[in-house]
PDB file of C-alpha atoms and ligand atoms in Angstrom:
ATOM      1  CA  UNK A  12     280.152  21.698 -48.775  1.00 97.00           C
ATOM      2  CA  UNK A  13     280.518  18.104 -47.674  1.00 98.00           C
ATOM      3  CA  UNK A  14     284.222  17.364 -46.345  1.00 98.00           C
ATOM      4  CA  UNK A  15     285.915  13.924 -45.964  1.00 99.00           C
ATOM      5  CA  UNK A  16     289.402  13.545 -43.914  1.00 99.00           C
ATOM      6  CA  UNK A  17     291.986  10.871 -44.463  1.00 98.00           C
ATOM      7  CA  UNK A  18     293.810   9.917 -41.507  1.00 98.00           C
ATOM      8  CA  UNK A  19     296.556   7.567 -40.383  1.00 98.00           C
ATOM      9  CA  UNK A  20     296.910   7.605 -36.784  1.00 97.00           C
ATOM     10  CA  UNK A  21     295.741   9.843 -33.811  1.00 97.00           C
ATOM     11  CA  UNK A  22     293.926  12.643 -35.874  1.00 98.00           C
ATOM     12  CA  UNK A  23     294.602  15.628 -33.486  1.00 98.00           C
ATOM     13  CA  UNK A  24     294.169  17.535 -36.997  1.00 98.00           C
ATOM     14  CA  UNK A  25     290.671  16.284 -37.881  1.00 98.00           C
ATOM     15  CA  UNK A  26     289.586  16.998 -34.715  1.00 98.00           C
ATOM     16  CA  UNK A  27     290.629  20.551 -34.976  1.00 98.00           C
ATOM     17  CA  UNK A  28     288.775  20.666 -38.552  1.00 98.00           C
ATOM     18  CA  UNK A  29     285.668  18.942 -37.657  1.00 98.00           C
ATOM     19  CA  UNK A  30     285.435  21.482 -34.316  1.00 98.00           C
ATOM     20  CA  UNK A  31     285.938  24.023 -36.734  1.00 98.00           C
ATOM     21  CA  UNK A  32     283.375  22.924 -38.951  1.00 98.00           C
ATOM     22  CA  UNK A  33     279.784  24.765 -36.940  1.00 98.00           C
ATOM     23  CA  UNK A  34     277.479  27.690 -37.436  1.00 97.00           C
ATOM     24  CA  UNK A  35     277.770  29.582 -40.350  1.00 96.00           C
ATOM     25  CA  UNK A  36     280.751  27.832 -41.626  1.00 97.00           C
ATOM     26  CA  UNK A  37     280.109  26.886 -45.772  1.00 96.00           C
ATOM     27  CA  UNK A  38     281.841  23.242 -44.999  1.00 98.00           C
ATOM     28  CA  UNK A  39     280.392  19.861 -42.818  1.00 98.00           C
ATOM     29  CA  UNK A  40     282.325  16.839 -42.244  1.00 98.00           C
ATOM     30  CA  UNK A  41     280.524  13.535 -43.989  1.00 98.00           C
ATOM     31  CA  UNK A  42     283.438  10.794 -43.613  1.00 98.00           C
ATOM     32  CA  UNK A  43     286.040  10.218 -41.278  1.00 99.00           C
ATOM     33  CA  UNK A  44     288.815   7.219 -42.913  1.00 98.00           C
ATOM     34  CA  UNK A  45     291.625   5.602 -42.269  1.00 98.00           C
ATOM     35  CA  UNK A  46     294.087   3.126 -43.854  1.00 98.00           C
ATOM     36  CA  UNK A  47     294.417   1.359 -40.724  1.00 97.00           C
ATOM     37  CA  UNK A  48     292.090  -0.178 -38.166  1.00 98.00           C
ATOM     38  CA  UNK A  49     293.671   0.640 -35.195  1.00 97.00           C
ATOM     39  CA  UNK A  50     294.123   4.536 -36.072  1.00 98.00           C
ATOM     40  CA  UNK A  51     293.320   6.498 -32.597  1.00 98.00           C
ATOM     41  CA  UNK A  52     291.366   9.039 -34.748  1.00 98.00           C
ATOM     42  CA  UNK A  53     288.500   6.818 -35.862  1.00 98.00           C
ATOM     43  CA  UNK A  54     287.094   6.278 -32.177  1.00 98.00           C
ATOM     44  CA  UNK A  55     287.328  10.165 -31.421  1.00 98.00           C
ATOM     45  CA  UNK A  56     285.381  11.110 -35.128  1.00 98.00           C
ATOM     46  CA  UNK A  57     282.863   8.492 -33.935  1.00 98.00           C
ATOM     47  CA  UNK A  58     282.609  10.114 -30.495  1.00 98.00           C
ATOM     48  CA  UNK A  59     281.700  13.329 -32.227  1.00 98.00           C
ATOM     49  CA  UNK A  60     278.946  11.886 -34.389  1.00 98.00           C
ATOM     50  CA  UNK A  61     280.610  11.819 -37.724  1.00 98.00           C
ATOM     51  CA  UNK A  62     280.472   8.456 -39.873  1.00 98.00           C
ATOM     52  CA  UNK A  63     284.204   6.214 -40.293  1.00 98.00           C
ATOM     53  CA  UNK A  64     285.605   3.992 -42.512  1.00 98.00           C
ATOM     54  CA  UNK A  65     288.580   1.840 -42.268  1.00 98.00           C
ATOM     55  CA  UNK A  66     290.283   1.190 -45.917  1.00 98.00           C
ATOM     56  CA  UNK A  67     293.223  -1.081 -44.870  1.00 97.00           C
ATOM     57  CA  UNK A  68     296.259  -1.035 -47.761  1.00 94.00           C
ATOM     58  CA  UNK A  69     298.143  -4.122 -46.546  1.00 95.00           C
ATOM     59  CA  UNK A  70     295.516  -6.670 -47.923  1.00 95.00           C
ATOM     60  CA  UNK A  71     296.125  -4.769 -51.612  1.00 95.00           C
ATOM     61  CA  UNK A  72     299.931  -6.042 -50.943  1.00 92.00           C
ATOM     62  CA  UNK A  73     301.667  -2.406 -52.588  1.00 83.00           C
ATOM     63  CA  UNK A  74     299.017  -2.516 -55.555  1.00 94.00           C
ATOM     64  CA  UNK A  75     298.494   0.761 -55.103  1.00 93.00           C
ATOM     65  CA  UNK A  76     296.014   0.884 -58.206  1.00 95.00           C
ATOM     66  CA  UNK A  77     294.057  -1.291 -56.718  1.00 96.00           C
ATOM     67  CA  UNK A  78     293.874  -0.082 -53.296  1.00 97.00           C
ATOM     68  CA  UNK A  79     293.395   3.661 -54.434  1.00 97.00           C
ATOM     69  CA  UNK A  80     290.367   2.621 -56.921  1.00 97.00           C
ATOM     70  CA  UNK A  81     288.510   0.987 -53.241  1.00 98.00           C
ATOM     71  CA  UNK A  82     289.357   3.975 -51.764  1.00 98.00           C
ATOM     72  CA  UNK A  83     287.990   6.425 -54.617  1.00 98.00           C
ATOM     73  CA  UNK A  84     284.916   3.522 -54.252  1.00 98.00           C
ATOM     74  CA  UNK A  85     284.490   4.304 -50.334  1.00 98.00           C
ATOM     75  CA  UNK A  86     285.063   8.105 -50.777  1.00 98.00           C
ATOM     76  CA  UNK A  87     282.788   8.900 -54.045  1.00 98.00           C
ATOM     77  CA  UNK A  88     280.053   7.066 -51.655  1.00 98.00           C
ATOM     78  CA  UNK A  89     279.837   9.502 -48.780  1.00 98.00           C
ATOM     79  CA  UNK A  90     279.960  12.130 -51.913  1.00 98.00           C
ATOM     80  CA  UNK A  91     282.823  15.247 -50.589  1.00 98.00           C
ATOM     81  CA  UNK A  92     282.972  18.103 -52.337  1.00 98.00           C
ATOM     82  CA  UNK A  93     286.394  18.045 -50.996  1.00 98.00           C
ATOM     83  CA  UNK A  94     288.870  15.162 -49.313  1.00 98.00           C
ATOM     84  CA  UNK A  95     291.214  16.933 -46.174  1.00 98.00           C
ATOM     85  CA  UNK A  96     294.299  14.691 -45.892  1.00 98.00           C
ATOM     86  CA  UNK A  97     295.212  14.895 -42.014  1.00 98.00           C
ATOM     87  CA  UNK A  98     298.150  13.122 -40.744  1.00 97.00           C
ATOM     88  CA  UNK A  99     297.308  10.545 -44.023  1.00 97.00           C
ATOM     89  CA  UNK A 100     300.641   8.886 -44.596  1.00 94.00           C
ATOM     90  CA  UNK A 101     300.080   7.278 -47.532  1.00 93.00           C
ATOM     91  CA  UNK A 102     301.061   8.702 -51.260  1.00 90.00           C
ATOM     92  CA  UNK A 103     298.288   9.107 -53.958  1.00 93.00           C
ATOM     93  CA  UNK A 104     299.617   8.633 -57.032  1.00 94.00           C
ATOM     94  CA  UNK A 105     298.095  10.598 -60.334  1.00 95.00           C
ATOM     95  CA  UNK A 106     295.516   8.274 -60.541  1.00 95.00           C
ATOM     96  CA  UNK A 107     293.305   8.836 -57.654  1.00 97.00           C
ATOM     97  CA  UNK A 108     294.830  12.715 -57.636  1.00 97.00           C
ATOM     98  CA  UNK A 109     293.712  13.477 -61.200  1.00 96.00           C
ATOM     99  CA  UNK A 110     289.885  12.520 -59.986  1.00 97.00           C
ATOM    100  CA  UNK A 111     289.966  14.672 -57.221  1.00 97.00           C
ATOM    101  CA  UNK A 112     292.184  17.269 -58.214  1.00 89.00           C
ATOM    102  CA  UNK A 113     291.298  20.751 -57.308  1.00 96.00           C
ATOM    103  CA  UNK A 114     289.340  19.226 -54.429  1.00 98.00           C
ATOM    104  CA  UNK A 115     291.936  17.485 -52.260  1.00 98.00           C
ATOM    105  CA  UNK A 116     294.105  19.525 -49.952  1.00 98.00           C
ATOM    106  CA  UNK A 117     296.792  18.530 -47.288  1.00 98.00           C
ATOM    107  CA  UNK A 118     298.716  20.127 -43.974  1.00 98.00           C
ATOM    108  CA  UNK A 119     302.514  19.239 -44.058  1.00 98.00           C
ATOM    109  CA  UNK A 120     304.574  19.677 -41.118  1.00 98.00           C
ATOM    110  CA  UNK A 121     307.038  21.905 -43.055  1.00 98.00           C
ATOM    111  CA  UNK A 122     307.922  25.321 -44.507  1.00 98.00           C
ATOM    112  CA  UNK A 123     306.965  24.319 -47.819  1.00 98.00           C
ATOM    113  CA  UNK A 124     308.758  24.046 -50.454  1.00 98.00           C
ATOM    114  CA  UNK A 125     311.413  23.074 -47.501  1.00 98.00           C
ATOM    115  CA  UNK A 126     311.776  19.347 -46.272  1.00 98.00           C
ATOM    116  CA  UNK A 127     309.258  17.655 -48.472  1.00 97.00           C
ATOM    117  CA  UNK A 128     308.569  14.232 -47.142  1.00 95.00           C
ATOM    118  CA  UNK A 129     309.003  12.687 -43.956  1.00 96.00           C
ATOM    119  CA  UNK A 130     311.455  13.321 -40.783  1.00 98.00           C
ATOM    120  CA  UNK A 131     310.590  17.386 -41.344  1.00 98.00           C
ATOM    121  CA  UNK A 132     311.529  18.771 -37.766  1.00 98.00           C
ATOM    122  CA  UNK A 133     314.733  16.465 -37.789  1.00 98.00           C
ATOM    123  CA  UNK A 134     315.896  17.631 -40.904  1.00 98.00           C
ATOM    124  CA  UNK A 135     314.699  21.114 -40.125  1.00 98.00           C
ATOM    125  CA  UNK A 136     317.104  21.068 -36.799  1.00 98.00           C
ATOM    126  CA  UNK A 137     319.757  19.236 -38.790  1.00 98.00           C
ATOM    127  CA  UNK A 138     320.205  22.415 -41.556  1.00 98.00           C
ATOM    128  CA  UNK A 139     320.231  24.584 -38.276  1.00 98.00           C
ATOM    129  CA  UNK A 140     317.038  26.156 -39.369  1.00 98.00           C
ATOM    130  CA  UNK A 141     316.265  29.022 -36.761  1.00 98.00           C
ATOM    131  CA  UNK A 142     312.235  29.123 -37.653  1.00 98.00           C
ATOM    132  CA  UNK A 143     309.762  26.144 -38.598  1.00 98.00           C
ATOM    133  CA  UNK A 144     306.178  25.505 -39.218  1.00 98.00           C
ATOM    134  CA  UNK A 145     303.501  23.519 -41.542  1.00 98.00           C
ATOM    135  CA  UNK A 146     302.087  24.138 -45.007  1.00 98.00           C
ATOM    136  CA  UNK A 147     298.273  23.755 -46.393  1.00 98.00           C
ATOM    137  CA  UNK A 148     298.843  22.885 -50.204  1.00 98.00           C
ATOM    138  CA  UNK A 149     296.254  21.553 -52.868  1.00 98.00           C
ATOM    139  CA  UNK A 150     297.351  17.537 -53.281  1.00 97.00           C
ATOM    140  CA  UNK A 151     298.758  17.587 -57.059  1.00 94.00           C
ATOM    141  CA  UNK A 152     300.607  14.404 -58.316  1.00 92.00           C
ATOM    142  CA  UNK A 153     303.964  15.667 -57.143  1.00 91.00           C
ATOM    143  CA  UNK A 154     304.810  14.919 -53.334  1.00 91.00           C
ATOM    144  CA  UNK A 155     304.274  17.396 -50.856  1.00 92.00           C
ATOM    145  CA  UNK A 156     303.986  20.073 -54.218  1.00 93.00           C
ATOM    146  CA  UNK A 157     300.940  21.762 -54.777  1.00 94.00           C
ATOM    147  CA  UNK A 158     299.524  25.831 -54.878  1.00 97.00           C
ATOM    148  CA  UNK A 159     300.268  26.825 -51.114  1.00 98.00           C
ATOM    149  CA  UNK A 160     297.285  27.822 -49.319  1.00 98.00           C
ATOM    150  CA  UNK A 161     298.379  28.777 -45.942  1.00 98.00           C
ATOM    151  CA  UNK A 162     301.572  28.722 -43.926  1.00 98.00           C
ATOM    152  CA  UNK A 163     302.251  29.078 -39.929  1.00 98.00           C
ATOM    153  CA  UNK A 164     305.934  30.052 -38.922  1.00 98.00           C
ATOM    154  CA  UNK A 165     307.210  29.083 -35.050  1.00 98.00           C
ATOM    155  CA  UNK A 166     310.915  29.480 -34.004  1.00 98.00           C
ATOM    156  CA  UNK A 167     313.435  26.669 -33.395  1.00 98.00           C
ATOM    157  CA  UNK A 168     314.365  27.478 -30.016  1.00 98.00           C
ATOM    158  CA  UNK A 169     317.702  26.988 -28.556  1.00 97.00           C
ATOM    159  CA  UNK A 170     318.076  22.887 -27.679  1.00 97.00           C
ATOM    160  CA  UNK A 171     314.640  22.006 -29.730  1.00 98.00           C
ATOM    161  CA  UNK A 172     314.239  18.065 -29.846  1.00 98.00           C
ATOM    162  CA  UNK A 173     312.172  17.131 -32.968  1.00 98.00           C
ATOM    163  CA  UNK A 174     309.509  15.723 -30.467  1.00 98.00           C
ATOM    164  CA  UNK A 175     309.580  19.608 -29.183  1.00 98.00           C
ATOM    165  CA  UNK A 176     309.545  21.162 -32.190  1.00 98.00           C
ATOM    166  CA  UNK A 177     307.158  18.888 -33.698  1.00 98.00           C
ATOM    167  CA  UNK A 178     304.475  19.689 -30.779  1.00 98.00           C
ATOM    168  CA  UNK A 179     305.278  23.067 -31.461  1.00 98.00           C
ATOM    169  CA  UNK A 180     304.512  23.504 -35.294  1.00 98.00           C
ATOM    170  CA  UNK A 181     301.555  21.398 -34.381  1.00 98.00           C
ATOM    171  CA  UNK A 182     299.581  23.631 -32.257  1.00 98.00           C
ATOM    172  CA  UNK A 183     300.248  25.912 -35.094  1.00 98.00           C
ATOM    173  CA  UNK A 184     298.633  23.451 -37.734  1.00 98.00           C
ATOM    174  CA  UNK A 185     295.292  23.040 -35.548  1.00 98.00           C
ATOM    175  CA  UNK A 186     295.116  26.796 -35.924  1.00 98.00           C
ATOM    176  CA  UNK A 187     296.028  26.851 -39.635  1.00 98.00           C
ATOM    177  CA  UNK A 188     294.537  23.997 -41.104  1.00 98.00           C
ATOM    178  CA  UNK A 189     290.772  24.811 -40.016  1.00 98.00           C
ATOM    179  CA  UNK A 190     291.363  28.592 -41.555  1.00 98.00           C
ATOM    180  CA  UNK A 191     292.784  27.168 -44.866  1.00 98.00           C
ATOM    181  CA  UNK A 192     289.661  24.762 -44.762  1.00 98.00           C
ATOM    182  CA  UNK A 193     287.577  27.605 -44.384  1.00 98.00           C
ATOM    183  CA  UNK A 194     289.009  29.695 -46.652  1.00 98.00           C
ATOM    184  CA  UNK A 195     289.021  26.892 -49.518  1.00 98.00           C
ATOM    185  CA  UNK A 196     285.508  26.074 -49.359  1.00 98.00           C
ATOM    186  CA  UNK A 197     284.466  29.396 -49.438  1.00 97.00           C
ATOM    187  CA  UNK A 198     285.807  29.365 -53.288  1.00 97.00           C
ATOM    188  CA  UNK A 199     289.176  31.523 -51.835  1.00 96.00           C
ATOM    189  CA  UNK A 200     292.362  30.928 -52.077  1.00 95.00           C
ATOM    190  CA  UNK A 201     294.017  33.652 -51.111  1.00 96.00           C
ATOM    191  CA  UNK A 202     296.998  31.868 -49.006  1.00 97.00           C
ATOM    192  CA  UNK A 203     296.892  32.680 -45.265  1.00 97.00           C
ATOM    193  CA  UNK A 204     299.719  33.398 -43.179  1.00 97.00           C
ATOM    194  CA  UNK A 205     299.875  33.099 -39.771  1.00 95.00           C
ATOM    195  CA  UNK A 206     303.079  33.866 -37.283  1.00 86.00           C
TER     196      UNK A 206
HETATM  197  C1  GRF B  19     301.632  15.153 -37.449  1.00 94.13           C
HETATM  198  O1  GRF B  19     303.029  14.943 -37.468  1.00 94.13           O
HETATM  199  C2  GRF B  19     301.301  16.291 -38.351  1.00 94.13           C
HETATM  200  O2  GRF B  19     302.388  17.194 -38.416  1.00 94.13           O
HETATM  201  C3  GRF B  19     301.095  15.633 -39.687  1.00 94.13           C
HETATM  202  O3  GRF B  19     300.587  14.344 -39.417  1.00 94.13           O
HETATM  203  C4  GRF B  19     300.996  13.937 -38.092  1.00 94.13           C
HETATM  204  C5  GRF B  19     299.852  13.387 -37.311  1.00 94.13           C
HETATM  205  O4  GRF B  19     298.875  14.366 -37.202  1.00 94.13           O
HETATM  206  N1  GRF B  19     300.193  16.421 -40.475  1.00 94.13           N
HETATM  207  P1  GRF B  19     297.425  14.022 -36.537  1.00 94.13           P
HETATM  208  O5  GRF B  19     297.566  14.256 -35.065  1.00 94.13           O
HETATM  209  O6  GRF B  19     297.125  12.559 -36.854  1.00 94.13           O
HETATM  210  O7  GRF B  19     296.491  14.996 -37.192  1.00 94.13           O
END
Protein backbone atom coordinates (compact mmCIF):
# COMPACT_ATOMS: atom_id res chain seq x y z
CA UNK A 1 0.00 0.00 0.00
CA UNK A 2 1.32 3.39 -1.02
CA UNK A 3 0.65 6.12 1.83
CA UNK A 4 0.65 9.95 1.43
CA UNK A 5 0.65 12.38 4.69
CA UNK A 6 -0.71 15.88 4.81
CA UNK A 7 0.99 18.08 7.10
CA UNK A 8 0.91 21.64 8.36
CA UNK A 9 3.75 22.35 10.48
CA UNK A 10 6.50 20.31 12.36
CA UNK A 11 5.25 16.70 11.48
CA UNK A 12 6.43 14.89 14.70
CA UNK A 13 3.39 12.52 13.57
CA UNK A 14 4.64 11.65 10.07
CA UNK A 15 7.76 10.97 11.33
CA UNK A 16 6.43 8.47 13.73
CA UNK A 17 4.35 6.87 10.67
CA UNK A 18 6.98 6.86 8.11
CA UNK A 19 9.51 5.11 10.98
CA UNK A 20 6.80 2.86 11.38
CA UNK A 21 6.43 2.13 7.91
CA UNK A 22 9.67 -0.97 7.42
CA UNK A 23 9.97 -4.69 7.08
CA UNK A 24 7.06 -6.59 6.75
CA UNK A 25 4.74 -3.77 7.24
CA UNK A 26 1.72 -3.94 4.18
CA UNK A 27 2.07 0.14 3.90
CA UNK A 28 5.19 2.59 2.30
CA UNK A 29 5.17 6.22 2.37
CA UNK A 30 5.15 7.81 -1.45
CA UNK A 31 4.41 11.68 -0.66
CA UNK A 32 5.13 13.86 2.03
CA UNK A 33 2.81 17.57 1.56
CA UNK A 34 2.16 20.48 2.99
CA UNK A 35 -0.04 23.59 2.60
CA UNK A 36 2.71 25.73 3.54
CA UNK A 37 6.31 26.22 2.47
CA UNK A 38 7.87 26.80 5.51
CA UNK A 39 6.28 23.61 7.36
CA UNK A 40 9.30 22.08 9.61
CA UNK A 41 8.09 18.60 8.46
CA UNK A 42 8.98 18.83 4.78
CA UNK A 43 12.89 19.12 5.44
CA UNK A 44 12.79 16.08 7.98
CA UNK A 45 10.51 13.71 5.21
CA UNK A 46 13.23 14.81 2.76
CA UNK A 47 16.00 13.84 5.19
CA UNK A 48 14.49 10.39 5.32
CA UNK A 49 14.32 9.86 1.57
CA UNK A 50 10.66 10.26 0.96
CA UNK A 51 9.46 12.70 -1.97
CA UNK A 52 7.55 16.45 -0.77
CA UNK A 53 5.31 18.71 -2.09
CA UNK A 54 4.33 22.09 -1.02
CA UNK A 55 0.49 22.95 -2.07
CA UNK A 56 0.22 26.54 -0.67
CA UNK A 57 -3.78 27.62 -0.06
CA UNK A 58 -3.23 31.38 0.29
CA UNK A 59 -2.64 31.97 -3.53
CA UNK A 60 -6.36 30.11 -4.05
CA UNK A 61 -7.55 33.25 -1.74
CA UNK A 62 -10.41 30.82 0.47
CA UNK A 63 -11.53 29.10 -2.94
CA UNK A 64 -11.41 26.13 -1.39
CA UNK A 65 -12.77 24.28 -4.63
CA UNK A 66 -10.16 25.33 -6.32
CA UNK A 67 -7.37 24.74 -4.06
CA UNK A 68 -8.69 21.16 -3.06
CA UNK A 69 -9.06 20.10 -6.96
CA UNK A 70 -4.74 21.09 -7.17
CA UNK A 71 -4.41 19.23 -4.30
CA UNK A 72 -6.51 16.02 -5.45
CA UNK A 73 -4.15 16.95 -8.86
CA UNK A 74 -0.76 16.67 -6.73
CA UNK A 75 -2.03 13.69 -4.62
CA UNK A 76 -3.75 11.35 -7.46
CA UNK A 77 -0.03 11.86 -9.05
CA UNK A 78 2.11 10.13 -6.46
CA UNK A 79 -1.01 7.50 -6.65
CA UNK A 80 -1.87 6.54 -2.40
CA UNK A 81 -3.88 3.94 -1.74
CA UNK A 82 -4.49 5.95 1.27
CA UNK A 83 -3.89 9.92 2.36
CA UNK A 84 -2.73 10.11 6.50
CA UNK A 85 -3.72 13.63 7.62
CA UNK A 86 -0.95 14.52 10.35
CA UNK A 87 -1.11 17.72 12.11
CA UNK A 88 -3.02 18.96 8.52
CA UNK A 89 -4.96 21.99 9.67
CA UNK A 90 -6.88 22.60 6.94
CA UNK A 91 -10.76 21.34 6.42
CA UNK A 92 -11.67 19.16 3.33
CA UNK A 93 -14.87 19.77 2.42
CA UNK A 94 -17.19 16.82 0.68
CA UNK A 95 -15.66 17.43 -2.39
CA UNK A 96 -12.18 16.26 -2.13
CA UNK A 97 -13.57 13.77 0.91
CA UNK A 98 -16.12 12.01 -1.31
CA UNK A 99 -12.98 11.03 -3.80
CA UNK A 100 -11.04 9.68 -1.22
CA UNK A 101 -13.43 8.48 1.13
CA UNK A 102 -12.77 5.22 2.77
CA UNK A 103 -9.09 5.94 2.13
CA UNK A 104 -8.32 9.08 4.14
CA UNK A 105 -7.81 8.83 7.86
CA UNK A 106 -6.79 11.46 10.57
CA UNK A 107 -5.24 11.61 14.42
CA UNK A 108 -7.12 14.29 16.53
CA UNK A 109 -5.77 15.43 19.69
CA UNK A 110 -9.03 14.52 21.52
CA UNK A 111 -11.25 11.87 23.13
CA UNK A 112 -13.39 11.72 20.25
CA UNK A 113 -16.49 12.47 19.98
CA UNK A 114 -15.21 15.11 22.83
CA UNK A 115 -13.76 18.63 21.81
CA UNK A 116 -14.05 18.42 18.07
CA UNK A 117 -12.03 21.16 16.53
CA UNK A 118 -9.32 23.18 17.69
CA UNK A 119 -8.01 24.39 21.33
CA UNK A 120 -8.69 20.43 22.53
CA UNK A 121 -6.38 20.29 25.73
CA UNK A 122 -7.67 23.88 26.74
CA UNK A 123 -11.08 23.01 26.53
CA UNK A 124 -10.37 19.58 27.89
CA UNK A 125 -8.79 21.36 31.23
CA UNK A 126 -11.54 23.97 31.09
CA UNK A 127 -14.61 21.09 31.60
CA UNK A 128 -12.21 19.78 34.42
CA UNK A 129 -11.74 16.64 32.47
CA UNK A 130 -9.60 14.23 34.75
CA UNK A 131 -8.30 11.93 31.57
CA UNK A 132 -7.35 13.03 27.86
CA UNK A 133 -5.93 11.63 24.75
CA UNK A 134 -6.19 11.58 20.70
CA UNK A 135 -8.49 9.80 18.26
CA UNK A 136 -7.63 7.95 14.73
CA UNK A 137 -11.00 8.39 12.71
CA UNK A 138 -11.70 7.77 8.87
CA UNK A 139 -11.97 11.66 7.36
CA UNK A 140 -15.88 11.77 6.40
CA UNK A 141 -17.38 15.21 5.39
CA UNK A 142 -18.32 16.05 8.95
CA UNK A 143 -15.43 17.70 11.11
CA UNK A 144 -13.46 15.71 13.29
CA UNK A 145 -16.57 12.79 12.73
CA UNK A 146 -15.75 9.71 11.21
CA UNK A 147 -15.76 5.54 12.27
CA UNK A 148 -13.13 5.66 15.23
CA UNK A 149 -10.24 3.56 14.62
CA UNK A 150 -8.11 3.83 17.60
CA UNK A 151 -8.04 5.83 20.81
CA UNK A 152 -5.08 6.49 23.52
CA UNK A 153 -6.28 7.71 27.07
CA UNK A 154 -3.52 9.78 29.45
CA UNK A 155 -4.60 11.51 32.73
CA UNK A 156 -4.94 15.27 33.34
CA UNK A 157 -2.69 15.58 36.13
CA UNK A 158 -3.10 17.94 38.93
CA UNK A 159 -1.90 21.72 37.54
CA UNK A 160 -1.72 20.39 33.67
CA UNK A 161 -0.98 23.49 31.32
CA UNK A 162 -2.40 22.74 27.81
CA UNK A 163 1.30 22.94 26.55
CA UNK A 164 1.73 19.89 29.25
CA UNK A 165 -1.04 18.10 28.47
CA UNK A 166 -0.72 18.56 24.89
CA UNK A 167 2.99 16.96 24.96
CA UNK A 168 1.46 14.41 26.89
CA UNK A 169 -1.44 13.06 24.61
CA UNK A 170 1.18 13.46 21.97
CA UNK A 171 3.63 10.89 22.86
CA UNK A 172 0.53 8.87 23.02
CA UNK A 173 -0.47 9.71 19.29
CA UNK A 174 3.15 8.68 17.91
CA UNK A 175 2.33 5.36 19.52
CA UNK A 176 -1.28 5.21 18.26
CA UNK A 177 -1.29 6.63 15.01
CA UNK A 178 1.43 4.17 13.41
CA UNK A 179 -0.78 1.05 14.95
CA UNK A 180 -4.07 2.48 13.49
CA UNK A 181 -1.99 2.92 10.17
CA UNK A 182 -1.06 -0.50 10.39
CA UNK A 183 -4.04 -1.87 11.27
CA UNK A 184 -6.01 0.06 8.37
CA UNK A 185 -3.94 -1.03 5.62
CA UNK A 186 -4.01 -4.38 6.56
CA UNK A 187 -7.94 -4.25 5.48
CA UNK A 188 -8.79 -4.12 9.65
CA UNK A 189 -10.53 -2.02 11.41
CA UNK A 190 -11.01 -3.32 14.44
CA UNK A 191 -10.48 0.04 16.66
CA UNK A 192 -7.40 -0.12 18.93
CA UNK A 193 -7.21 1.04 22.32
CA UNK A 194 -4.37 1.90 24.03
CA UNK A 195 -4.04 3.28 27.90
C1 LIG B 1 -0.44 18.30 17.24
O1 LIG B 1 -1.14 19.19 18.09
C2 LIG B 1 -1.22 17.03 17.13
O2 LIG B 1 -1.97 16.82 18.31
C3 LIG B 1 -2.13 17.28 15.97
O3 LIG B 1 -1.44 18.15 15.10
C4 LIG B 1 -0.46 18.90 15.85
C5 LIG B 1 0.87 18.90 15.19
O4 LIG B 1 1.31 17.59 15.08
N1 LIG B 1 -2.46 16.03 15.34
P1 LIG B 1 2.67 17.23 14.25
O5 LIG B 1 3.80 17.33 15.22
O6 LIG B 1 2.79 18.26 13.13
O7 LIG B 1 2.44 15.83 13.77
Amino acid sequence: KRVAILISGGGSNMVSLVRSMTGDHPARPCLVLANSADAGGLARAAEMGIATEVLDHRPFKGDRGQFENALHTVISGYAPDIICLAGFMRVLTEGFVSRWQGRMINIHPSLLPKYRGLHTHARALEAGETEAGCTVHEVTAALDDGPILGQARVPVLDGDTPEALAARVLEMEHQLYPAALRRFAAGDRTPILLE
